[in-house]
Coordinates of C-alpha atoms and ligand atoms in Angstrom, one line a residue:
M184 CA -71.6 -55.6 -16.3
T185 CA -67.8 -54.4 -15.6
P186 CA -66.8 -52.3 -18.7
T187 CA -64.0 -53.3 -21.1
G188 CA -61.9 -51.9 -23.5
R189 CA -62.2 -48.1 -24.0
A190 CA -65.0 -47.6 -21.9
A191 CA -62.8 -49.0 -19.0
W192 CA -60.0 -46.8 -19.7
E193 CA -61.7 -43.8 -19.7
Q194 CA -63.0 -44.4 -16.4
A195 CA -59.7 -45.4 -15.4
Y196 CA -58.5 -42.0 -16.2
A197 CA -61.3 -40.4 -14.4
R198 CA -60.1 -42.3 -11.5
A199 CA -56.7 -41.5 -11.7
E200 CA -57.5 -37.8 -12.5
A201 CA -59.7 -38.0 -9.5
A202 CA -56.7 -39.5 -7.3
I203 CA -54.6 -36.5 -8.7
T204 CA -56.9 -33.9 -7.5
D205 CA -56.9 -35.8 -3.9
A206 CA -53.3 -36.1 -3.5
G207 CA -53.3 -32.1 -3.3
V208 CA -49.5 -32.3 -4.6
P209 CA -49.5 -28.2 -4.4
K210 CA -50.0 -28.3 -1.0
T211 CA -48.1 -31.2 -0.1
A212 CA -46.3 -30.6 3.3
D213 CA -43.1 -31.8 3.3
L214 CA -40.2 -33.3 0.7
V215 CA -41.1 -36.7 2.2
K216 CA -44.8 -37.1 1.8
L217 CA -44.2 -35.5 -1.5
D218 CA -42.1 -38.3 -2.6
E219 CA -44.8 -40.7 -0.9
V220 CA -47.4 -39.2 -3.4
R221 CA -45.2 -39.7 -6.6
V222 CA -44.8 -43.3 -5.8
R223 CA -47.9 -43.9 -4.9
L224 CA -49.2 -42.8 -8.2
S225 CA -47.0 -42.9 -11.0
G226 CA -44.2 -45.6 -9.2
R227 CA -44.2 -49.6 -10.2
N228 CA -47.7 -50.2 -8.9
G229 CA -49.2 -46.7 -9.2
E230 CA -52.2 -46.0 -10.9
L231 CA -51.0 -43.6 -13.4
T232 CA -48.7 -46.7 -14.4
A233 CA -51.2 -49.3 -14.7
L234 CA -53.5 -46.3 -17.2
L235 CA -50.6 -46.6 -19.5
K236 CA -50.0 -50.2 -19.2
A237 CA -53.6 -50.8 -19.8
L238 CA -53.3 -49.1 -23.3
K239 CA -52.1 -52.3 -24.9
D240 CA -55.7 -53.9 -24.2
L241 CA -57.2 -51.2 -26.5
S242 CA -57.6 -51.2 -30.7
I243 CA -55.3 -49.5 -32.7
E244 CA -57.6 -46.8 -33.1
D245 CA -58.2 -46.4 -29.6
K246 CA -54.4 -46.5 -28.5
R247 CA -53.4 -43.6 -31.1
E248 CA -56.4 -41.1 -29.2
L249 CA -56.1 -42.3 -26.2
G250 CA -52.5 -43.2 -25.8
P251 CA -51.4 -39.3 -26.0
K252 CA -53.9 -38.0 -23.1
G253 CA -52.3 -40.5 -20.9
Q254 CA -49.4 -39.6 -21.3
A255 CA -50.2 -35.6 -20.9
L256 CA -51.8 -36.8 -17.5
K257 CA -48.5 -38.7 -16.3
E258 CA -46.6 -35.8 -17.8
S259 CA -48.5 -33.2 -15.9
F260 CA -48.7 -34.9 -13.0
E261 CA -45.2 -34.9 -12.7
A262 CA -44.4 -31.7 -13.4
A263 CA -46.4 -30.7 -10.7
I264 CA -44.2 -33.1 -8.5
A265 CA -41.9 -31.0 -10.1
A266 CA -42.8 -27.8 -9.3
R267 CA -43.6 -28.5 -5.6
K268 CA -40.2 -29.8 -4.8
A269 CA -38.4 -26.7 -6.2
E270 CA -41.1 -25.0 -3.8
L271 CA -40.1 -26.9 -0.6
E272 CA -36.6 -26.7 -1.3
D273 CA -36.1 -23.0 -1.9
A274 CA -38.3 -22.6 1.9
G275 CA -36.1 -25.0 3.3
D276 CA -33.3 -23.2 2.3
A277 CA -34.7 -19.7 3.4
A278 CA -35.3 -21.2 7.0
A279 CA -31.9 -22.2 7.1
L280 CA -30.7 -19.6 5.9
E281 CA -32.6 -17.6 8.8
K282 CA -31.6 -19.9 11.5
D283 CA -28.1 -19.5 10.6
A284 CA -28.6 -15.4 10.2
I285 CA -26.3 -13.2 11.9
D286 CA -27.8 -10.7 14.5
L287 CA -26.0 -7.5 13.4
T288 CA -27.1 -5.8 16.1
L289 CA -25.2 -7.7 18.5
P290 CA -22.2 -5.8 20.1
G291 CA -19.2 -7.2 18.8
L292 CA -16.1 -8.7 20.7
R293 CA -13.7 -5.9 22.3
A294 CA -9.9 -7.2 21.7
P295 CA -7.8 -5.8 24.3
R296 CA -5.9 -3.1 22.7
G297 CA -2.4 -1.7 24.0
R298 CA -1.6 2.0 24.4
L299 CA 1.2 3.8 24.7
H300 CA 3.2 4.9 27.8
P301 CA 2.7 8.6 29.0
L302 CA 6.7 8.8 28.7
T303 CA 6.3 8.1 24.9
T304 CA 3.5 10.3 24.3
T305 CA 5.2 13.1 26.5
L306 CA 8.2 12.4 23.8
H307 CA 6.2 12.4 20.7
E308 CA 4.8 15.9 22.2
I309 CA 7.9 17.2 22.6
A310 CA 9.1 16.0 19.1
R311 CA 6.2 17.7 17.3
I312 CA 7.0 21.1 18.8
F313 CA 10.4 20.8 17.8
Q314 CA 10.0 19.8 14.4
L315 CA 7.5 23.1 14.2
M316 CA 10.6 25.2 15.5
G317 CA 12.9 23.6 12.3
Y318 CA 14.9 21.2 14.5
S319 CA 16.2 17.5 12.6
W320 CA 16.0 14.6 15.5
A321 CA 19.9 12.9 16.7
E322 CA 19.8 9.8 18.7
G323 CA 23.4 8.6 20.3
P324 CA 24.4 5.7 22.2
F325 CA 24.0 4.8 25.4
V326 CA 27.4 3.4 26.2
E327 CA 29.4 6.3 26.0
D328 CA 33.5 6.8 26.1
E329 CA 34.8 9.7 28.7
R330 CA 35.0 11.6 26.3
H331 CA 32.4 12.3 24.6
N332 CA 30.3 12.5 27.8
F333 CA 33.2 14.3 29.7
S334 CA 36.0 16.0 28.6
A335 CA 34.8 17.1 24.9
L336 CA 32.0 18.7 27.5
N337 CA 34.5 20.6 29.0
I338 CA 34.2 18.8 32.5
P339 CA 37.7 18.6 33.6
A340 CA 38.9 15.5 35.1
D341 CA 38.0 16.2 38.6
H342 CA 34.9 17.7 38.3
P343 CA 32.4 15.9 40.7
A344 CA 29.9 14.9 38.1
R345 CA 32.6 12.1 37.4
D346 CA 32.7 11.0 40.8
S347 CA 31.7 7.5 40.7
Q348 CA 28.6 8.5 42.8
D349 CA 27.1 9.6 39.8
T350 CA 28.1 7.4 36.9
F351 CA 28.0 3.8 35.9
Y352 CA 31.5 2.8 34.4
L353 CA 31.5 -0.5 32.8
K354 CA 33.1 -2.9 34.4
D355 CA 37.1 -3.6 33.3
L356 CA 36.4 -1.0 29.9
P357 CA 37.1 2.6 29.2
L358 CA 33.6 3.1 29.1
L359 CA 30.4 4.4 31.1
L360 CA 26.5 4.6 30.7
R361 CA 26.0 8.3 29.3
T362 CA 24.7 10.7 32.2
H363 CA 23.2 13.2 30.1
T364 CA 22.8 13.8 26.4
S365 CA 25.0 16.2 26.2
T366 CA 26.9 13.5 24.4
V367 CA 24.5 13.9 21.3
Q368 CA 25.6 17.5 20.9
I369 CA 29.7 16.4 20.4
R370 CA 28.3 13.7 18.2
A371 CA 26.3 16.2 16.0
M372 CA 29.2 18.6 15.9
E373 CA 31.6 16.1 14.8
S374 CA 29.6 14.4 12.4
Q375 CA 28.1 17.8 10.5
R376 CA 29.1 21.3 9.7
P377 CA 27.9 24.4 11.1
P378 CA 24.7 26.0 10.9
L379 CA 22.5 23.2 12.9
R380 CA 19.5 22.9 14.7
V381 CA 18.9 19.5 16.7
A382 CA 17.1 17.7 19.0
C383 CA 18.4 14.3 20.9
P384 CA 16.1 12.4 22.5
G385 CA 17.1 9.5 24.9
R386 CA 17.5 7.5 28.0
V387 CA 20.4 8.5 30.6
F388 CA 21.8 6.7 33.1
R389 CA 22.8 8.3 37.2
H390 CA 23.7 6.4 40.4
E391 CA 21.2 8.2 42.4
Q392 CA 19.0 7.5 45.5
I393 CA 15.5 6.9 44.1
D394 CA 12.9 8.6 45.2
A395 CA 9.8 10.8 44.0
T396 CA 11.6 12.7 42.1
H397 CA 15.0 10.8 41.3
S398 CA 15.5 7.8 39.2
A399 CA 18.7 5.9 38.2
V400 CA 17.3 5.7 34.8
F401 CA 15.4 8.7 32.9
H402 CA 14.9 11.0 29.8
Q403 CA 16.5 14.1 28.5
V404 CA 16.2 15.7 25.2
E405 CA 19.1 17.8 24.0
G406 CA 18.5 20.4 22.1
L407 CA 21.7 22.2 20.2
V408 CA 21.7 25.3 17.7
I409 CA 24.8 26.9 16.3
D410 CA 24.5 29.6 13.9
E411 CA 26.5 33.1 13.5
N412 CA 25.4 35.5 16.1
I413 CA 23.6 33.7 18.3
G414 CA 23.4 34.3 21.8
L415 CA 21.6 34.5 25.0
A416 CA 18.7 36.4 23.7
D417 CA 18.0 33.4 21.1
L418 CA 17.7 30.9 23.8
K419 CA 15.4 32.6 25.9
G420 CA 13.2 33.3 22.9
H421 CA 13.4 29.4 21.8
L422 CA 12.9 28.0 25.3
Q423 CA 9.8 30.1 25.9
T424 CA 8.4 29.4 22.9
F425 CA 8.8 25.9 23.4
L426 CA 7.6 25.7 26.8
Q427 CA 4.5 27.6 25.7
K428 CA 3.8 25.4 22.9
L429 CA 4.0 22.7 25.4
L430 CA 2.5 23.2 28.7
G431 CA 0.1 26.1 27.5
A432 CA 0.2 29.8 26.3
S433 CA -0.3 31.3 29.9
T434 CA 3.2 29.2 31.5
K435 CA 5.2 31.3 33.3
T436 CA 9.0 30.1 33.0
R437 CA 12.1 31.6 35.1
F438 CA 15.6 31.5 34.2
R439 CA 18.0 31.5 37.2
P440 CA 21.7 31.8 36.7
S441 CA 23.7 28.4 37.2
Y442 CA 26.7 26.6 36.2
F443 CA 27.4 24.0 33.5
P444 CA 31.4 23.6 32.1
F445 CA 30.1 23.1 28.5
T446 CA 27.7 26.5 28.8
E447 CA 29.0 30.2 29.7
P448 CA 26.8 31.6 30.4
S449 CA 24.6 28.7 31.9
T450 CA 20.3 29.1 33.2
E451 CA 18.4 27.0 35.3
V452 CA 14.6 27.3 34.0
D453 CA 11.8 26.9 35.9
V454 CA 7.8 27.1 35.1
K455 CA 5.5 27.9 38.0
C456 CA 4.3 25.3 39.8
F457 CA 1.3 23.6 38.4
F458 CA 0.5 21.7 41.5
C459 CA -0.3 24.6 43.7
P460 CA 0.1 27.6 41.7
G461 CA 3.2 28.9 43.4
S462 CA 1.6 29.1 46.6
G463 CA 4.6 26.2 47.6
C464 CA 3.8 22.4 48.0
P465 CA 5.8 19.4 48.2
A466 CA 6.1 18.6 44.3
C467 CA 7.7 22.1 44.3
K468 CA 9.8 21.8 47.3
H469 CA 7.7 24.9 48.4
T470 CA 9.2 27.4 46.2
G471 CA 6.3 27.7 43.9
W472 CA 8.7 26.7 40.8
I473 CA 9.1 23.5 39.3
E474 CA 13.0 23.3 37.8
I475 CA 12.5 21.6 34.2
L476 CA 15.7 22.1 32.2
G477 CA 19.6 23.2 31.9
A478 CA 20.7 25.6 29.1
G479 CA 23.5 28.0 28.5
V480 CA 25.7 29.5 25.1
V481 CA 27.8 26.8 24.5
N482 CA 31.2 27.5 25.8
P483 CA 34.0 28.3 22.9
A484 CA 36.0 25.4 24.3
V485 CA 33.3 23.3 22.9
L486 CA 33.2 24.5 19.9
T487 CA 36.6 24.6 19.4
G488 CA 37.1 21.4 20.8
V489 CA 35.4 19.6 17.9
G490 CA 37.1 22.0 15.2
Y491 CA 34.5 24.8 15.1
D492 CA 35.6 28.1 14.3
A493 CA 34.6 30.2 17.8
G494 CA 35.2 33.5 16.0
K495 CA 32.7 32.6 13.7
W496 CA 30.4 30.5 15.1
S497 CA 28.4 30.4 18.6
G498 CA 25.5 28.8 19.7
F499 CA 23.3 27.3 22.9
A500 CA 22.0 24.2 24.1
F501 CA 19.8 22.7 26.6
G502 CA 18.8 20.1 28.4
I503 CA 14.8 18.7 29.3
G504 CA 14.0 16.6 31.7
V505 CA 10.8 14.1 30.1
E506 CA 10.0 12.9 33.2
R507 CA 9.9 16.1 34.6
V508 CA 7.5 17.4 31.7
A509 CA 5.1 14.4 32.1
M510 CA 4.4 14.8 35.7
L511 CA 3.5 18.3 35.1
L512 CA 1.5 17.6 32.0
H513 CA -0.5 14.8 33.7
G514 CA -0.2 15.8 37.6
V515 CA 1.8 12.7 38.3
R516 CA 3.4 13.4 41.8
D517 CA 5.4 10.7 41.9
L518 CA 8.0 9.9 39.2
R519 CA 8.6 5.7 40.1
D520 CA 4.6 5.2 38.8
F521 CA 6.4 5.5 35.4
Y522 CA 8.3 3.0 35.8
T523 CA 6.4 0.3 38.2
N524 CA 3.8 -0.1 35.4
D525 CA 1.0 -0.6 37.5
L526 CA -2.2 -1.1 34.5
R527 CA -4.4 1.1 37.0
F528 CA -2.1 3.9 36.6
L529 CA -1.3 3.4 33.0
N530 CA -5.2 2.7 32.0
Q531 CA -5.7 6.4 32.8
F532 CA -3.7 7.5 29.8
D533 CA -6.2 6.1 27.1
E534 CA -7.2 9.3 25.5
D535 CA -3.3 10.4 24.6
L536 CA -2.9 7.1 22.1
V537 CA -1.2 9.1 19.2
Ligands
LIG772 N1 23.6 18.1 30.5 C1 22.9 18.7 31.4 C2 22.3 18.3 32.8 O1 22.3 17.0 32.4 C3 21.7 19.9 31.2 C4 22.2 20.7 29.8 C5 22.3 20.6 28.5 C6 22.6 22.1 30.5 C7 22.7 21.4 27.6 C8 23.4 23.1 29.5 C9 23.0 22.9 28.1 O2 21.8 18.5 33.9

């Protein structure tokens, strides 16, 4: 005899409970299977749904007693489903994160990096030393007039330096490309009252035959010091200090008498050759010395020309070749290497990046 009423419902309850245990919700492998279990038990045709529907055939008293029991079974099943669902979703997120994780031990991508040209770093080094020695920094134009490049510097009209062999003149204009940075001496004195102490870096232009030590475009740094009672001893002291800071404390210098119209007396300064230490080689033209700058005590005619009182003020000036310094500092034997910009040459100067 098939049970009816309360007994039948309690048997159905026991089956539903067993089915829930069998379904093994806490161990369900994935979200798809979990949803199948949910539909199978509490979907429209599920055992739990049928169990709750069957309550309607019970007496009022049984309904009151068993109704909450059936409801509780359904709710605990649904809670188990929800808990497992959350667990599987978290695990899925973690797996996705794991899959997309960044490997911090991989080496980074190297972006190609520019570097400063050896002439620029040499100029920076020269500037740094002059700054330490109390010089200010001033620049002037590449295109100049004849007065700043020549006549204010006491270079008379018939001087060979004015020869068109040496100077680039602008077509149809009374202008030229400056042949030295001494132009900036004049500009500094015209715009400032003495005393002054100034260094002027810049590019200069000469109609030269190009070879290992000559270029039509090169760089100089001009220095000018004007004060009371300044003479040749001050000039020697400044330049010796400067060259030793630039090239090393053991640098040997040699002051040779020379001639420039804008200085009197004039000198050219050599440093002991770095390539052969003194025994003679092509770099020093077999003399053991390399010329690095021209200098002298400012000619009173130049001071008077810019309106300074030459009875009260005196000074010295010098002009350094930047390429020559860079060649000495880096052991470069051919000046043209600085301009051809072959990367195999330039890449050697990485450590100089400042
Ligand atoms: N202007 C000179 C040159 O270019 C160098 C120099 C500068 C000499 C200042 C004396 C004083 O050769």
